[in-house]
């Protein structure tokens, strides 16, 4: 069948795009890749799997799926303060649809080129559409950004705006798309997440702790606080909400910003005396780290009730 190319031609035609670089001794084409980390660096490794209809809706454009598969990993590396260098791709496809593959590899390639990441290998198999990308990055030895390390009195900051992607996914699933520029912004925030790579590297020796917001602000903040053995007070009016989310969701915007996933923003704790080292305009302060555990939400001095649902859990039992 002309429409079902052989596995080897899929690899050759769609996934052999990385240029040779000094950091890749052996790339796609042998039994395994050989990489050359720079002297004085440690390697930072992350993997993320996207399953169709679980992590992205079936109608998502293939180019956006290719972008996303890499971007979610770049976000994890950003949260560690690492510079991404190499990636591998394990691709499971129901059939080798050349149009889908061309768009998918185009999306992946553009993002890889922009991030200066070399695709050094992978695996291609048949089955339900599943994409697993792993990324390897570098940090100068001993220089790292972890979830642990936030201290009482630290300021809590977050990049970009929150809740947009969850609203965008909701639009895709309920109406199939956008019917206004604001709705399009939200859909694009879901389909084309922007990993905060430069910010992550800039925070490497500045922030005391960091995490990327993939499951929702409250859920991911909780991970950071547990790792740091601390608590936090959030100021409701400081949570960054985009104009588009406010227009589309009105009063519901804050709850979505607290609980919605897929934004891939960076959440980090910085000592007050180092706040001026945060790149200007890259983030906003949303609260402070406290000694007493748990998360409290306030408007001024007034305590607000936290939304019950906080973030996505694949294995949560149905209510
Ligand atoms: P093996 O059976 O020895 O694992 P494969 O046929 O799976 O070999 O892979 C051959 C080469 O192609 C390897 O270098 C592998 O890393 C690469 N490769 C396979 N699938 C992909 C893919 N989807 N993207 C990038 N490289 C791939
Ligand atoms: Mg293989």
XYZ file of C-alpha atoms and ligand atoms in Angstrom:
347
model
C 0.000 0.000 0.000
C 1.463 3.359 -1.016
C -0.068 5.055 2.027
C 1.635 2.851 4.591
C 5.379 3.414 4.269
C 7.774 1.039 5.939
C 9.050 1.878 9.427
C 12.527 2.614 8.061
C 11.271 5.075 5.480
C 9.167 6.780 8.193
C 12.338 7.312 10.219
C 14.344 8.414 7.161
C 11.665 10.716 5.743
C 10.309 12.321 8.885
C 12.703 11.962 11.802
C 16.237 12.253 10.422
C 16.268 16.037 10.456
C 18.862 16.912 13.073
C 22.055 18.511 11.821
C 25.315 17.048 13.031
C 26.614 19.009 15.966
C 29.699 18.663 18.104
C 27.518 17.352 20.933
C 26.209 14.401 18.851
C 28.854 11.775 18.097
C 26.331 9.261 16.668
C 22.715 10.206 15.911
C 19.743 8.489 14.223
C 20.690 5.359 12.279
C 22.740 3.156 14.556
C 21.557 0.920 17.396
C 21.866 3.761 19.882
C 23.023 7.361 19.967
C 26.260 8.662 21.472
C 26.273 12.156 22.944
C 29.086 14.394 24.138
C 28.173 16.488 27.171
C 30.246 19.630 27.658
C 32.984 19.423 30.292
C 31.885 20.612 33.715
C 28.200 19.857 33.190
C 25.674 17.475 34.716
C 22.971 15.837 32.576
C 19.302 16.478 33.354
C 16.806 13.960 31.951
C 13.009 14.103 31.563
C 10.409 12.016 29.705
C 6.742 12.694 29.019
C 4.156 10.606 27.202
C 1.171 11.971 25.297
C -1.747 9.611 24.677
C -4.377 10.666 22.159
C -7.705 11.594 23.801
C -6.000 11.707 27.221
C -3.382 14.446 26.785
C -4.684 16.014 23.591
C -8.034 15.766 21.798
C -8.163 13.667 18.616
C -8.896 16.796 16.541
C -5.688 18.566 17.641
C -3.590 19.534 14.589
C -0.676 17.138 14.068
C 1.842 20.016 14.039
C 0.606 21.133 17.468
C 0.916 17.567 18.790
C 4.522 17.411 17.532
C 5.294 20.743 19.179
C 3.613 19.766 22.428
C 5.412 16.414 22.726
C 8.722 18.259 22.911
C 7.496 21.450 24.631
C 6.195 19.671 27.749
C 9.664 18.175 28.249
C 11.386 21.503 27.613
C 9.170 22.904 30.360
C 10.408 20.239 32.810
C 13.995 21.084 31.930
C 13.286 24.812 32.328
C 11.955 24.086 35.812
C 15.334 22.492 36.632
C 17.276 25.425 35.192
C 18.745 23.152 32.517
C 19.611 23.910 28.890
C 18.037 21.261 26.593
C 20.430 19.539 24.165
C 19.194 16.141 22.947
C 15.841 14.376 22.495
C 14.554 10.913 21.620
C 11.104 10.071 20.274
C 9.131 6.852 20.819
C 6.222 7.007 18.405
C 3.341 4.536 18.364
C 0.987 5.005 15.415
C -2.220 3.235 14.392
C -1.145 3.604 10.744
C 1.574 5.488 8.909
C -0.532 8.375 7.550
C 2.046 10.403 5.599
C 0.079 13.671 5.833
C -0.218 13.390 9.608
C 3.455 12.392 9.884
C 4.613 15.327 7.749
C 2.671 17.817 9.888
C 3.671 16.150 13.152
C 7.369 16.042 12.275
C 7.178 19.656 11.010
C 5.805 20.833 14.372
C 8.363 18.812 16.293
C 11.210 19.953 14.079
C 10.421 23.673 14.327
C 10.371 23.475 18.104
C 13.553 21.380 18.198
C 15.377 23.836 15.929
C 14.180 26.840 17.965
C 15.328 25.192 21.210
C 18.599 23.947 19.632
C 17.745 20.367 20.530
C 19.022 17.489 18.353
C 16.714 14.492 17.751
C 19.200 11.670 18.256
C 17.018 8.569 18.083
C 13.781 6.884 18.925
C 11.508 3.970 18.228
C 8.599 3.506 15.833
C 5.825 0.990 16.489
C 2.186 0.313 15.630
C -0.653 0.755 18.106
C -2.918 3.434 19.613
C -1.469 6.914 18.952
C 1.063 7.512 21.740
C 4.047 9.840 21.664
C 6.802 9.624 24.212
C 9.628 12.133 24.047
C 12.589 12.249 26.343
C 14.912 15.208 26.571
C 18.413 15.468 27.975
C 19.801 18.821 29.039
C 22.866 20.218 30.752
C 23.548 22.372 33.791
C 26.899 23.521 35.130
C 27.901 20.939 37.753
C 26.265 21.709 41.088
C 24.020 24.445 39.675
C 20.417 23.316 39.734
C 16.866 24.315 40.493
C 14.801 21.881 42.579
C 11.294 21.744 44.053
C 12.853 21.720 47.505
C 14.598 24.760 48.922
C 11.798 27.339 49.302
C 12.152 29.136 52.661
C 9.645 31.018 54.817
C 9.713 34.677 53.759
C 10.547 33.864 50.121
C 8.384 35.533 47.519
C 6.351 33.229 45.302
C 6.332 34.128 41.612
C 4.770 32.702 38.445
C 5.494 33.413 34.780
C 2.893 34.351 32.141
C -0.797 33.877 32.888
C -2.700 30.909 34.327
C -5.894 29.092 33.369
C -5.725 29.900 29.665
C -4.899 26.387 28.480
C -7.650 24.746 30.520
C -10.177 27.196 29.051
C -8.783 26.509 25.573
C -9.080 22.735 25.991
C -12.615 23.208 27.250
C -13.459 25.179 24.079
C -11.930 22.479 21.859
C -13.896 19.772 23.617
C -17.218 21.575 23.906
C -17.495 23.571 20.683
C -14.614 22.153 18.638
C -12.779 25.475 18.438
C -12.827 29.244 18.800
C -15.363 31.793 17.604
C -13.584 35.001 18.676
C -9.997 36.281 18.910
C -10.077 35.849 22.716
C -11.227 32.239 22.356
C -8.537 31.656 19.716
C -5.895 32.958 22.129
C -7.060 30.442 24.744
C -7.152 27.529 22.265
C -3.649 28.441 21.079
C -2.413 28.571 24.662
C -3.526 24.938 24.982
C -2.292 23.758 21.569
C 0.995 25.692 21.484
C 2.406 25.906 25.021
C 5.534 28.070 25.384
C 8.154 26.456 27.611
C 9.906 29.138 29.704
C 13.379 27.989 28.795
C 15.269 31.302 29.069
C 13.578 32.136 32.371
C 14.487 28.727 33.820
C 18.150 29.210 32.980
C 18.082 32.785 34.333
C 16.636 31.527 37.625
C 19.248 28.782 38.023
C 21.287 30.550 40.680
C 18.566 33.004 41.721
C 15.466 31.043 42.780
C 15.451 28.800 45.866
C 12.911 26.376 44.352
C 10.946 25.958 41.130
C 8.373 23.726 39.407
C 6.509 23.978 36.125
C 2.734 24.349 36.297
C 1.386 21.408 34.306
C -1.354 20.045 36.583
C -2.652 23.387 37.914
C -1.307 26.091 40.225
C -2.659 24.645 43.496
C -1.576 21.092 42.648
C 1.921 22.043 41.545
C 2.388 24.565 44.351
C 1.499 21.758 46.743
C 4.315 19.623 45.253
C 6.797 22.472 45.747
C 5.619 23.084 49.324
C 5.768 19.406 50.317
C 9.289 19.130 48.865
C 10.309 22.339 50.678
C 8.471 21.484 53.929
C 6.727 24.879 53.916
C 3.373 26.556 53.230
C 2.183 29.552 51.220
C -0.243 32.453 51.254
C -1.556 33.457 47.828
C -3.063 36.847 47.024
C -6.130 36.231 44.813
C -5.855 39.571 43.019
C -2.205 38.931 42.108
C -2.821 35.627 40.282
C -2.084 36.532 36.636
C -5.218 36.149 34.490
C -5.095 37.080 30.794
C -7.497 39.617 29.349
C -8.829 36.844 27.085
C -9.569 34.495 29.998
C -11.280 37.316 31.861
C -13.409 38.168 28.794
C -14.398 34.543 28.133
C -14.852 33.267 31.706
C -15.669 36.410 33.716
C -15.881 35.570 37.437
C -14.861 31.958 36.748
C -11.396 33.025 35.581
C -9.778 32.926 39.035
C -10.893 29.369 39.791
C -9.562 28.204 36.429
C -6.259 30.019 37.055
C -5.946 28.197 40.399
C -6.903 24.718 39.207
C -6.560 24.476 35.407
C -3.643 22.474 33.969
C -1.494 22.578 30.822
C -0.192 26.155 31.144
C 3.508 25.146 31.405
C 4.412 28.310 33.276
C 7.192 28.395 35.889
C 6.332 28.749 39.576
C 9.281 29.699 41.778
C 10.362 30.986 45.173
C 12.882 33.819 45.472
C 14.378 35.490 48.547
C 13.102 39.116 48.709
C 16.618 40.559 48.424
C 17.103 38.780 45.097
C 13.808 39.729 43.422
C 15.580 42.281 41.191
C 17.469 39.397 39.539
C 14.238 37.983 38.080
C 14.163 38.944 34.374
C 11.984 42.039 34.073
C 8.415 41.415 32.903
C 8.851 37.623 32.865
C 6.787 36.854 35.957
C 4.563 38.264 38.684
C 4.562 37.820 42.433
C 1.503 35.880 43.631
C 2.254 35.311 47.304
C 4.786 34.377 49.955
C 6.200 31.187 51.448
C 5.223 30.568 55.075
C 6.471 28.306 57.814
C 3.037 26.829 58.565
C 2.134 24.182 55.995
C -0.728 24.266 53.494
C -1.984 26.873 51.034
C -4.093 29.856 52.048
C -5.796 32.242 49.642
C -6.462 35.854 50.608
C -7.869 39.034 49.176
C -6.069 41.677 51.210
C -6.500 40.374 54.784
C -9.700 38.459 54.023
C -9.415 34.635 53.880
C -11.007 33.071 50.791
C -12.079 29.456 50.372
C -9.864 27.389 48.086
C -11.563 25.577 45.212
C -11.923 21.881 46.086
C -10.600 20.370 42.865
C -6.913 21.054 42.496
C -5.254 19.642 39.433
C -5.458 16.559 37.316
C -4.767 13.070 38.644
C -4.903 10.210 36.116
C -5.577 7.596 38.773
C -8.050 9.474 40.937
C -11.069 7.298 41.715
C -14.320 8.609 40.175
C -16.435 10.586 42.684
P 16.423 -1.202 16.611
O 15.461 -2.215 16.125
O 17.865 -1.609 16.590
O 16.003 -0.561 17.897
P 15.168 0.797 15.032
O 14.787 0.344 13.686
O 14.129 0.883 16.074
O 16.411 -0.047 15.499
O 15.838 2.237 14.901
C 16.820 2.517 13.922
C 17.377 3.897 14.163
O 16.350 4.856 13.965
C 17.871 4.109 15.589
O 18.963 5.003 15.505
C 16.711 4.757 16.277
O 17.144 5.559 17.363
C 16.122 5.606 15.155
N 14.666 5.815 15.275
C 13.671 4.911 15.269
N 12.462 5.483 15.373
C 12.690 6.813 15.461
C 11.858 7.952 15.604
N 10.515 7.864 15.671
N 12.451 9.162 15.674
C 13.799 9.285 15.628
N 14.636 8.261 15.471
C 14.100 7.037 15.391
Mg 14.220 0.255 18.206
